[in-house]
Short mmCIF file of C-alpha atoms in Angstrom, two decimals:
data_model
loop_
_atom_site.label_atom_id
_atom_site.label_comp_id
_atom_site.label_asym_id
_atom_site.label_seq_id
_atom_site.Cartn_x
_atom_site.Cartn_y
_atom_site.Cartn_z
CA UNK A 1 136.98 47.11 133.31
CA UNK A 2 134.23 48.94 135.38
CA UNK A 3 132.38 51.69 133.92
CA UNK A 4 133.19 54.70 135.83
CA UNK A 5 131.60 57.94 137.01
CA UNK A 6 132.55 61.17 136.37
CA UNK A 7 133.33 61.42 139.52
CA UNK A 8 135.30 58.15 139.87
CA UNK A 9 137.12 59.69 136.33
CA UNK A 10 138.37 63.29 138.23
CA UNK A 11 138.87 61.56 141.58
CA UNK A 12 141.23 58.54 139.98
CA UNK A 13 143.18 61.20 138.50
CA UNK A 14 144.29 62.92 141.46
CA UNK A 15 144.99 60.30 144.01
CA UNK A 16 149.06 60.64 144.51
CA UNK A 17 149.04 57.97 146.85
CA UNK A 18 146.87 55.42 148.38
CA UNK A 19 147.41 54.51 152.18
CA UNK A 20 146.23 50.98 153.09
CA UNK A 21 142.87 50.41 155.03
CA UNK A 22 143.00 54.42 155.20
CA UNK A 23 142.47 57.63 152.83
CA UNK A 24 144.38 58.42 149.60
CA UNK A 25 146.93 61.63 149.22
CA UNK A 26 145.02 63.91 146.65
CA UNK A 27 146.34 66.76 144.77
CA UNK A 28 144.64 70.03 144.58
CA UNK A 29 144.25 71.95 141.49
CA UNK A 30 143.33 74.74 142.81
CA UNK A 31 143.11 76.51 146.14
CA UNK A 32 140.70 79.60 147.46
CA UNK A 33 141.31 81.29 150.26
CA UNK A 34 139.61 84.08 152.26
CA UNK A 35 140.30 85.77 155.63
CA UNK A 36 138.61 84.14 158.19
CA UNK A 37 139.96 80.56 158.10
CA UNK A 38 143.61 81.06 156.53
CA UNK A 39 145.39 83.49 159.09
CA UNK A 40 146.05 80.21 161.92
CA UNK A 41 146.99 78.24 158.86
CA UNK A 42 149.79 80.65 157.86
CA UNK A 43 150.40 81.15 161.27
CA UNK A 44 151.31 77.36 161.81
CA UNK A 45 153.15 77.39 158.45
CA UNK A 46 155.77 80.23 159.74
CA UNK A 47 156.28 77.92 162.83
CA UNK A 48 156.89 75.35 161.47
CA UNK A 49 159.18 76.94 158.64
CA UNK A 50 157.22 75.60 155.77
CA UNK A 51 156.61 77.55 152.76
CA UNK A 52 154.45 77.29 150.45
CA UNK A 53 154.50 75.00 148.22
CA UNK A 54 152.70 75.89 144.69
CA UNK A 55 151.52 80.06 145.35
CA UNK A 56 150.17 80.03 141.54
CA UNK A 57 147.89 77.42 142.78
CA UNK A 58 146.19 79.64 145.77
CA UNK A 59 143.57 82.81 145.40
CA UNK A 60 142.60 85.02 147.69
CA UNK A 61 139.97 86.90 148.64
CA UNK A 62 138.32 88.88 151.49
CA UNK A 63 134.43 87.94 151.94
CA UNK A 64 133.15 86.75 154.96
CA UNK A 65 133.82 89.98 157.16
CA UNK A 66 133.87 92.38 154.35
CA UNK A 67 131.38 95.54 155.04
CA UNK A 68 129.04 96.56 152.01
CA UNK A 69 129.46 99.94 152.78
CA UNK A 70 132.31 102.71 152.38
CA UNK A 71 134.55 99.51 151.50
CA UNK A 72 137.15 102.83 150.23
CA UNK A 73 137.38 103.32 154.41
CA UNK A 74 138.77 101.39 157.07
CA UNK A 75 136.88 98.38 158.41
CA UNK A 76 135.42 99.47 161.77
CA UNK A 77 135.44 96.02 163.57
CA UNK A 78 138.73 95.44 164.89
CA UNK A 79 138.80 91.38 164.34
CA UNK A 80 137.52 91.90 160.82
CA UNK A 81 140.16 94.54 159.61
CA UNK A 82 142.58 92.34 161.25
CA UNK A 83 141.56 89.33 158.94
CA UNK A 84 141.63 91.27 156.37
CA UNK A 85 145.08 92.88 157.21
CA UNK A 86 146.66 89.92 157.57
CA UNK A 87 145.34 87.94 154.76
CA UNK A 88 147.25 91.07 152.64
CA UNK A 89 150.27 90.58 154.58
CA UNK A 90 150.41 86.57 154.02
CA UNK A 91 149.49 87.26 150.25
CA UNK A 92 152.30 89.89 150.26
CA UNK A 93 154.46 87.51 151.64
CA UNK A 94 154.30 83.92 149.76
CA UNK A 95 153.19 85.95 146.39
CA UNK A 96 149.59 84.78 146.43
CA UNK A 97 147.45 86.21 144.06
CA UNK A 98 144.40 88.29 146.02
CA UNK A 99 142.11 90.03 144.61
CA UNK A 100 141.42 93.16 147.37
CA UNK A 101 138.85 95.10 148.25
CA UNK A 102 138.22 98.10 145.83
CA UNK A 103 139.76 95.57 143.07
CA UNK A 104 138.19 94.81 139.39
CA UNK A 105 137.61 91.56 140.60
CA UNK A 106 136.61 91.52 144.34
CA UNK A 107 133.76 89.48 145.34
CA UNK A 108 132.60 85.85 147.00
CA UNK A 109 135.05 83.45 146.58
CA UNK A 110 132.64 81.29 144.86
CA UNK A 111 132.02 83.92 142.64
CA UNK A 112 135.10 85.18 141.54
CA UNK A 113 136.42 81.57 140.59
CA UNK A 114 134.29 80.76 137.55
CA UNK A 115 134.15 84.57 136.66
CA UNK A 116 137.68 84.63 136.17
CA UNK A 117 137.84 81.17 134.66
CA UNK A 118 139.85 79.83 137.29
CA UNK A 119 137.31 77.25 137.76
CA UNK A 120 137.63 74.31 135.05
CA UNK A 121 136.59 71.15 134.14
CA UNK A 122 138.17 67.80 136.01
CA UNK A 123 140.21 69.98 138.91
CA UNK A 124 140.25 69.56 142.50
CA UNK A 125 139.24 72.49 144.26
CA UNK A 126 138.93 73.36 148.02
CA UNK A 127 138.50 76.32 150.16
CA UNK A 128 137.96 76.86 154.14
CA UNK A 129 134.50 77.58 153.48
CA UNK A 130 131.75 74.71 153.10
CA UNK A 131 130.05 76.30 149.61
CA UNK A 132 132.94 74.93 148.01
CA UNK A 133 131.21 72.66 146.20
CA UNK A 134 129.92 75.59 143.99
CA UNK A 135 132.79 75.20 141.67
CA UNK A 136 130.87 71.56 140.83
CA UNK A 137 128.58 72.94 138.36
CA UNK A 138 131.80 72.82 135.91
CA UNK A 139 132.62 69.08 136.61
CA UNK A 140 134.89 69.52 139.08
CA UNK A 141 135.52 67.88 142.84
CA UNK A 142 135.26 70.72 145.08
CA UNK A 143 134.70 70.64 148.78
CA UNK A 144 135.15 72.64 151.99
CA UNK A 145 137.77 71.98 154.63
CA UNK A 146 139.03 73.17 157.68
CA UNK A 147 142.10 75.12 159.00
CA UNK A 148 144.40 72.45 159.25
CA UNK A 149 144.01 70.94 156.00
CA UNK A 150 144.03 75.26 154.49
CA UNK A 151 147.43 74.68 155.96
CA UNK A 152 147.91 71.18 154.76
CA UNK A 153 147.32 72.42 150.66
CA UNK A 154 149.88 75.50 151.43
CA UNK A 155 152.33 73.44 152.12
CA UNK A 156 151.90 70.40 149.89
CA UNK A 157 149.10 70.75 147.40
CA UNK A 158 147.58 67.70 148.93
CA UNK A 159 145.23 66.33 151.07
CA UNK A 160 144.61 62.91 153.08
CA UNK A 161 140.82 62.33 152.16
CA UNK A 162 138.77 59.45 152.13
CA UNK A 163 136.84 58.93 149.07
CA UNK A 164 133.37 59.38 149.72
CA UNK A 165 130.05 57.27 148.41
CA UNK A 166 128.63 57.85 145.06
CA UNK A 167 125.09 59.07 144.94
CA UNK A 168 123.46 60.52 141.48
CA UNK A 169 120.15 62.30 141.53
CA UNK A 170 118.41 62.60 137.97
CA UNK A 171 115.49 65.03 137.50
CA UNK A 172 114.14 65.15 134.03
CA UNK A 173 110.77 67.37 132.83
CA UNK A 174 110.38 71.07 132.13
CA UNK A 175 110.37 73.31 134.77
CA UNK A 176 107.18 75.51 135.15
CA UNK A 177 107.14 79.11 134.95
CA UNK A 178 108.38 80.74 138.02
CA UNK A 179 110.23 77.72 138.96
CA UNK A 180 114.27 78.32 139.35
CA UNK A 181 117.38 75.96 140.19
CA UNK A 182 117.20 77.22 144.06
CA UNK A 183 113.52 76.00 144.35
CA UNK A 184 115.24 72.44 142.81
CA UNK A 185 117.40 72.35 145.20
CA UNK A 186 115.48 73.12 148.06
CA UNK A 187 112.62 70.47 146.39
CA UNK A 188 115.43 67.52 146.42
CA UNK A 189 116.44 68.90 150.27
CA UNK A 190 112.94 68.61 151.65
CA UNK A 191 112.55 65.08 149.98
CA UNK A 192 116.44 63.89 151.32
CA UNK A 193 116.71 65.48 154.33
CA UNK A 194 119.37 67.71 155.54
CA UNK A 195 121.11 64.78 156.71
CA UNK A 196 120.10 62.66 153.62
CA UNK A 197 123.54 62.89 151.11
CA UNK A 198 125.75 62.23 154.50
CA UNK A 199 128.75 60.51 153.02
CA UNK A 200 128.25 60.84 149.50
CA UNK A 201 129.34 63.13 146.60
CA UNK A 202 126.50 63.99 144.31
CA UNK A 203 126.35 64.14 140.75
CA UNK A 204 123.01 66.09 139.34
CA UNK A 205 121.63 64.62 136.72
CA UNK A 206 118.64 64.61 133.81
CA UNK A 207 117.06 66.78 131.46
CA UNK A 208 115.81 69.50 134.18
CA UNK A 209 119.89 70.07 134.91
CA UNK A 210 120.82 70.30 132.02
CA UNK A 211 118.88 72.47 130.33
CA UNK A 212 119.92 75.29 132.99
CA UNK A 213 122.57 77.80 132.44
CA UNK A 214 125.93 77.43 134.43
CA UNK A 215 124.95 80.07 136.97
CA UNK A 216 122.21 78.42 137.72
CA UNK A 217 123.92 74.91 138.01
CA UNK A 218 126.07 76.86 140.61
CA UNK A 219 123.16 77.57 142.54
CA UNK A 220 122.31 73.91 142.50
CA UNK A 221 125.93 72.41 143.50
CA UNK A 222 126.76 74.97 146.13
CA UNK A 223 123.60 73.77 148.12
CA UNK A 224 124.90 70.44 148.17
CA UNK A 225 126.72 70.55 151.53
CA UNK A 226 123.12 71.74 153.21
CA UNK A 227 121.80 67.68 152.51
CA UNK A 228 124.81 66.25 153.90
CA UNK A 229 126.63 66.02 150.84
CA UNK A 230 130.52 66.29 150.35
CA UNK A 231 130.00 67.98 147.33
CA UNK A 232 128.19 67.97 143.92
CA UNK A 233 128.73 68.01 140.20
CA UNK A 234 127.30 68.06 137.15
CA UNK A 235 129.06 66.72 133.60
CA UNK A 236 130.41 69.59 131.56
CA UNK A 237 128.63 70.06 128.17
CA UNK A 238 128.76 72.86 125.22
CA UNK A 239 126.94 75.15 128.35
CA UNK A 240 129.86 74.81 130.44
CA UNK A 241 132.60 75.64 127.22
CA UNK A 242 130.80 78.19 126.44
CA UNK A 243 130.54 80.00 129.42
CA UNK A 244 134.24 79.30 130.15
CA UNK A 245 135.64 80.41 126.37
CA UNK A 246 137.34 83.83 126.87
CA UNK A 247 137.69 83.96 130.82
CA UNK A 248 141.08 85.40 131.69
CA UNK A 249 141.95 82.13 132.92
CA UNK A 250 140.36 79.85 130.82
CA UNK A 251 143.21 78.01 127.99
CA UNK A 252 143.59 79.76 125.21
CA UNK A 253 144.21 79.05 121.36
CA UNK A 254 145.42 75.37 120.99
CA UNK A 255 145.51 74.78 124.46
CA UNK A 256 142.00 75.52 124.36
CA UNK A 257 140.81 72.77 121.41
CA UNK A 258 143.21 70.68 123.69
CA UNK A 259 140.95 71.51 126.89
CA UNK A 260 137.95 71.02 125.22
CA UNK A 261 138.72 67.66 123.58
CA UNK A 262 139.72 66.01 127.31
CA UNK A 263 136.43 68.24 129.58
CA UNK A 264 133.97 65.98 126.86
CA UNK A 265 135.11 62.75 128.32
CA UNK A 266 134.17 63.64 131.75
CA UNK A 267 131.07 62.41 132.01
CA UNK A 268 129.67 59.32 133.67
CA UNK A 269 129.63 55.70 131.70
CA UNK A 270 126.81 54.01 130.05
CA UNK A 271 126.19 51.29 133.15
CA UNK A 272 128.41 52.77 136.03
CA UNK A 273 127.13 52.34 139.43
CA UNK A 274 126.21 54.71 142.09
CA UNK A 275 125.50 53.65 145.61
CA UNK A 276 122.50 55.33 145.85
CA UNK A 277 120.21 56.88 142.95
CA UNK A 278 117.32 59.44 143.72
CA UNK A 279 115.16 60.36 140.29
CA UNK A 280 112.59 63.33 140.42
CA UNK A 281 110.20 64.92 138.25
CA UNK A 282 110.68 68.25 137.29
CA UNK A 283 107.17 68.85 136.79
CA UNK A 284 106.02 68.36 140.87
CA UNK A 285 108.94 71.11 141.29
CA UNK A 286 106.81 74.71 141.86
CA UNK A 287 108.63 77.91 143.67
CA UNK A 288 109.67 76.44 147.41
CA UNK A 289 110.19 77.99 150.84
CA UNK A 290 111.56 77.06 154.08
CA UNK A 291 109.91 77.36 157.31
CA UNK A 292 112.21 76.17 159.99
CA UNK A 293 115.55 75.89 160.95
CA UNK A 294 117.39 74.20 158.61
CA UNK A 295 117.49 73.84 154.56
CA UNK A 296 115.78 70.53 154.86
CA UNK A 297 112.54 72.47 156.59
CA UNK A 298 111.05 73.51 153.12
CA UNK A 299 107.54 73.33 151.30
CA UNK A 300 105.91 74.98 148.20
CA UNK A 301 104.94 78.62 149.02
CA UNK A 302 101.06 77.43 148.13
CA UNK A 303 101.40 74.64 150.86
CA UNK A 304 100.99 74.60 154.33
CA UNK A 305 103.81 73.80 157.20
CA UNK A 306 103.46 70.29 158.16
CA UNK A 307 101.81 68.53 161.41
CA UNK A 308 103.78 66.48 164.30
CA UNK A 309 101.43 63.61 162.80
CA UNK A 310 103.59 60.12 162.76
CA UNK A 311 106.16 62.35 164.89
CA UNK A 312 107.18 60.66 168.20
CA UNK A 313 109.77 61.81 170.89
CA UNK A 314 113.16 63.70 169.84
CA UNK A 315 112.27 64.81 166.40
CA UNK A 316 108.57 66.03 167.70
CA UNK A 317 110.59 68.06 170.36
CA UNK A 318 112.64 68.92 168.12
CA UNK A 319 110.54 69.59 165.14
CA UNK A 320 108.03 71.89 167.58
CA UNK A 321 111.40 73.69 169.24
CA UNK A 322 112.28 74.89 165.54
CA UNK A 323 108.73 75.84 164.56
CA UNK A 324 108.82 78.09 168.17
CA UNK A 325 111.87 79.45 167.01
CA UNK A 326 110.36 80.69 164.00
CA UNK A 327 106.88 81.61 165.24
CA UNK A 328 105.37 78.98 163.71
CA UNK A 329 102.50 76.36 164.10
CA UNK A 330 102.11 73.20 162.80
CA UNK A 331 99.30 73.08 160.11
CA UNK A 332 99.34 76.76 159.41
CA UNK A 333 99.70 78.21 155.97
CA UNK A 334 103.01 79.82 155.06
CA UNK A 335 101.37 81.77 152.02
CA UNK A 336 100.54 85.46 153.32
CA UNK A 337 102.46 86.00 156.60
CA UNK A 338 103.96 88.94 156.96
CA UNK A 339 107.97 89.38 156.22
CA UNK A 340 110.53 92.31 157.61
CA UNK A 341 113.81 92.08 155.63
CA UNK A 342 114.23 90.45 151.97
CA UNK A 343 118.02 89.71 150.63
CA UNK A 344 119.24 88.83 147.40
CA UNK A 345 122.92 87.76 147.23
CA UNK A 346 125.68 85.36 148.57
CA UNK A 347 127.25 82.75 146.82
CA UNK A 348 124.16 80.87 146.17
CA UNK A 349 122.40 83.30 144.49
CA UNK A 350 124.26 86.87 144.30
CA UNK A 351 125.06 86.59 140.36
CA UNK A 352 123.84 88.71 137.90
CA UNK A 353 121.19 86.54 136.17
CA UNK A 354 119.63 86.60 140.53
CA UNK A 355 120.06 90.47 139.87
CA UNK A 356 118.16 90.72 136.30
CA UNK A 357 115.61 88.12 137.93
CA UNK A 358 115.14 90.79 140.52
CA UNK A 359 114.92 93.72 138.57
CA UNK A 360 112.40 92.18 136.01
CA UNK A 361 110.21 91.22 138.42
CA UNK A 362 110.16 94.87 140.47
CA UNK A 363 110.27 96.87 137.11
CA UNK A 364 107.74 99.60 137.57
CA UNK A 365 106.56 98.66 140.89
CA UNK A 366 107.63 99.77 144.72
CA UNK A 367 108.66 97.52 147.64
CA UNK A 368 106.21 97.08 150.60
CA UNK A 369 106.23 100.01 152.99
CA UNK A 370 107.03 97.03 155.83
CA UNK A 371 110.32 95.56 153.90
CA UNK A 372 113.57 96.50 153.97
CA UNK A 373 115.59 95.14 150.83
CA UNK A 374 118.91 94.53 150.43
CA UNK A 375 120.90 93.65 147.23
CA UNK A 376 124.32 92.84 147.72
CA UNK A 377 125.80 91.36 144.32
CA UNK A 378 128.53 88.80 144.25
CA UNK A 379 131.46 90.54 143.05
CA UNK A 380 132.88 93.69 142.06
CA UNK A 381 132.34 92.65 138.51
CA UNK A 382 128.15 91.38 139.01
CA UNK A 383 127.76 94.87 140.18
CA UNK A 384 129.19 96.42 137.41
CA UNK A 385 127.34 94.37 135.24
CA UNK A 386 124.23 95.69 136.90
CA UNK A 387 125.20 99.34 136.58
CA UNK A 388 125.79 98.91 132.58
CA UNK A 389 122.76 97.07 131.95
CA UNK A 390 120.51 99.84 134.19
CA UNK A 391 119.39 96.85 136.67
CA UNK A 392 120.48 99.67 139.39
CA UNK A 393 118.51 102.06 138.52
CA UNK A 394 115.24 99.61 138.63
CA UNK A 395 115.98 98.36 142.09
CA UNK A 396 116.81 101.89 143.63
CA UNK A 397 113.19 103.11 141.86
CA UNK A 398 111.54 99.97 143.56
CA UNK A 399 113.27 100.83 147.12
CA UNK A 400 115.95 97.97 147.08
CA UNK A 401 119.42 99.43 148.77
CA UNK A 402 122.52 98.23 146.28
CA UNK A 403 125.49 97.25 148.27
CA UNK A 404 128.75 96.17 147.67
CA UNK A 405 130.38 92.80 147.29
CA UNK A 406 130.42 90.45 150.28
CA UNK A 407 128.82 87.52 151.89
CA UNK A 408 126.48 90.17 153.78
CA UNK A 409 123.59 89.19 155.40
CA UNK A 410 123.58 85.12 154.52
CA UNK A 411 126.00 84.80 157.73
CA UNK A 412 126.17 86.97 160.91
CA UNK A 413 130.01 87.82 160.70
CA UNK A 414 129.77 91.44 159.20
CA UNK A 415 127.26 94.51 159.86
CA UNK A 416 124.62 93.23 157.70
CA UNK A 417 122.47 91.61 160.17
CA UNK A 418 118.80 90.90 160.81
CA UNK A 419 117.73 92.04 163.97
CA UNK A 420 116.20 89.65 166.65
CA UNK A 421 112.40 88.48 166.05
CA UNK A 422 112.24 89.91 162.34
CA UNK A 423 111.52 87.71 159.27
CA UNK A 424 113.35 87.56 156.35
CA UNK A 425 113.46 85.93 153.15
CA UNK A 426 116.69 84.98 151.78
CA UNK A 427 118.49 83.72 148.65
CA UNK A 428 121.23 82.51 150.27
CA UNK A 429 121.80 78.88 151.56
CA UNK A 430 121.21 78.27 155.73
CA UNK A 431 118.33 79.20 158.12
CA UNK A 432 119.76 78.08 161.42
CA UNK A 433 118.68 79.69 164.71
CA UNK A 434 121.24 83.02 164.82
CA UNK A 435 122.80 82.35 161.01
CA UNK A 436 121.54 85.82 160.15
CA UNK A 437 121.95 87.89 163.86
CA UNK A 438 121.22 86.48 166.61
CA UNK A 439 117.41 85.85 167.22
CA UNK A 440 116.60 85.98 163.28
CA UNK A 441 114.29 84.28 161.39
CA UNK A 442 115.26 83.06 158.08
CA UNK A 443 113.17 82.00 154.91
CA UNK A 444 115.31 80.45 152.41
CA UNK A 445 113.38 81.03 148.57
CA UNK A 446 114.71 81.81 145.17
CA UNK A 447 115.30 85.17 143.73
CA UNK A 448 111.70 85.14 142.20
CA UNK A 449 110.08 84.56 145.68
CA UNK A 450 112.19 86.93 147.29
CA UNK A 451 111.28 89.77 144.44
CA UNK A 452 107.29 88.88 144.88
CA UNK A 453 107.56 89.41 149.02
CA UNK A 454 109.27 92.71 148.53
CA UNK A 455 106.29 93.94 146.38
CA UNK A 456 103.53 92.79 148.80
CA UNK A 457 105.13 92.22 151.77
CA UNK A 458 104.43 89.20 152.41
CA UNK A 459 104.95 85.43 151.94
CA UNK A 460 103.62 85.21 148.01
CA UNK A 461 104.12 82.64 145.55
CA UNK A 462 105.84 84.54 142.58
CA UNK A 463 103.40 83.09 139.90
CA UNK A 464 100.86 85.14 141.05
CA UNK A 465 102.62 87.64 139.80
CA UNK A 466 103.41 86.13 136.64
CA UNK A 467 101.85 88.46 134.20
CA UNK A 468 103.09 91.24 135.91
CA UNK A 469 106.55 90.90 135.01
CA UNK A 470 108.08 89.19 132.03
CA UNK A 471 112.00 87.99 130.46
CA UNK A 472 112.82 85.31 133.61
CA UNK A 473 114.76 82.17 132.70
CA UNK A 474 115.43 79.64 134.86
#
């Protein structure tokens, strides 16, 4: 028999039915929903008369249009407290569990799924949002998808999906100090491409992944998507249990030695093939930056933006067109230009290790007159976390604003925008033209990046900074 891939393992496992020359039927485990993409989905469901099929299966909650202010008042934009209405109502109505503004456990989708343990080992997860594949960092298949198929899992638990290419990408060696998961990920983007993982799903591999702690493996997987990528995973280990042991969702007792004993055999087989195999060295990894407009336009802070050298037609028009957008040049160093706006959160990077990261780093120090910093934490239960532990306090002394859970300012749906022609450095996942307001210019960097512009104001590589602050994993 053929060795097989974790992926190959999960996949196997949930194929229902196979249709000849054409995609297989695939069973969801579990289903997240939020308020922007499910409304026309129950919408077509009461039309059609359907029900749905397995409510225990769904989550909800609101995110994308959520304010981060006065979330106790009514939502001012009319579309957005209609969302948010209606995803109540359709909760309400097919007995869907949703966790609600104001609620213990409100927050980012992506967030509130492993919090609560609802994310496990070997499921199937989707969600109408393309960060989907966060839930990968606990060995899982999870992928975004689109309105139709939202209404598809509602009313079957299944989905008609092709099964994608196998790629694996292995990066062994110690990280250096300073150096996160998000500057890995936007390392193996810059190599790849944002185009490069087009048609595959991704398992992360080697000593450099698995040495970091599950939230940061989220940061890695949920990125996945911005290289072309289906979706990525990484095998399940004693990191993984013990992150999961205890959730309110996670098994319990028996059922939990039970769990445990099946999540250690997902993991990929001495010899299995891949289609394609990338392998990196964790060592060349230092803190990263991105310069144009998308995730694959990235470079170490210390380096400067690259030249149209060897560039010919299209991508030189192209490649110049983003760098205008931006107020770039080619050849110019990135390292010391000046920044408006920083923001830590989303669902790449609004957890609370991001927070302590922050908070470390700013300990006894002020932002930069010239930046406005926002800190918006995941979920209802992040920011909790940071009011216990006194991270709050820090940030408020160094001139960050707290807000409350949402996605915020990593997507231009809600108040918190950038305004035209200002910089900002982000730890959440895109940097296309408008993805933060319209006219925006967007930096994608780690938390540790992000904390070093706020103190000087400008573009700064975080190790120069290293002595200053102290008690920063990975």
């Amino acid at each position: 028999m053929e060795n097989k891939t974790l992926f190959d393992k999960i996949w196997n496992a949930h194929v229902v039915r196979s249709v000849p020359n054409g995609p297989d039927v695939f069973f969801i485990d579990k289903h997240f929903i939020h308020e922007v993409t499910s409304p026309v989905a129950f919408l077509n469901l009461e039309k059609r008369g359907v029900g749905v099929l397995y409510p225990e299966r769904t989550i909800a909650t609101p995110d994308h249009n959520v304010p981060t202010v006065d979330q106790d008042k009514s939502i001012k934009d009319k579309l957005s407290r209609m969302q948010v209405e209606k995803l109540r109502e359709n909760c309400k109505q097919y007995g869907i569990e949703l966790h609600d503004l104001g609620s213990a456990h409100h927050g980012i989708v992506h967030v509130i799924g492993p919090e609560l343990g609802v994310t496990q080992p070997g499921m199937t997860i989707v969600c109408g949002d393309s960060h989907t594949s966060t839930h990968g960092a606990f060995g899982a298949i999870a992928f975004g998808i689109g309105t139709s198929e939202v209404e598809m899992v509602l009313a079957t638990q299944c989905i008609m999906q092709s099964k994608p290419k196998k790629m694996r990408i292995t990066v062994d060696g110690e990280l250096g100090e300073g150096v996160t998961s998000k500057d890995i990920i936007l390392y193996i983007i810059s190599k790849i491409s944002a185009a490069g993982a087009t048609g595959y799903f991704v398992e992360y591999a080697g000593s450099a992944i698995t040495n970091l702690s599950m939230e940061a493996r989220m940061t890695i997987c949920n990125m996945s998507i911005e290289m072309g990528a289906r979706g990525g995973l990484i095998a399940p280990d004693e990191t993984t249990f013990e992150y999961l042991k205890g959730k309110q969702y996670a098994p319990k007792g028996a059922d939990w030695e039970k769990a445990v004993a099946y999540w250690k055999t997902l993991k990929t087989e001495e010899g299995a093939v891949f289609d394609k195999e990338y392998h990196f060295d964790g060592n060349d990894i230092e803190p990263m930056i991105t310069y144009g407009t998308n995730p694959g336009m990235g470079i170490k802070v210390k380096d400067s933006i690259p030249t149209t050298e060897g560039m010919e037609g299209s991508n030189k028009i192209s490649y110049l067109k983003s760098l205008d957008y931006m107020g770039f040049a080619p050849g110019e160093a990135i390292k010391g230009k000046k920044v408006d706006y920083v923001f830590v959160g989303s669902c790449t990077n609004g957890r609370i290790e991001d927070i302590r990261a922050v908070a470390n780093f700013v300990k006894g120090k002020k932002k930069a007159d010239n930046i406005t910093a926002w800190i918006v934490p995941g979920s209802r239960e992040v920011e909790k976390m940071a009011h216990e532990e006194g991270l709050v306090k820090i940030l408020e002394e160094a001139g960050f604003e707290l807000r409350q859970p949402g996605c915020s300012a990593c997507l231009a749906m809600n108040d918190d925008k950038i305004p035209a022609g200002k910089y900002a450095v982000s730890t959440s996942n895109r940097n296309f033209e408008g993805r933060q307001g319209p006219g925006a210019r967007t930096m994608l960097a780690s938390p540790l990046t992000v904390a070093a512009v706020a103190v000087t104001g400008r573009i700064t590589d975080p190790r120069e900074l290293i002595g200053e602050y102290s008690g920063i994993g990975n």
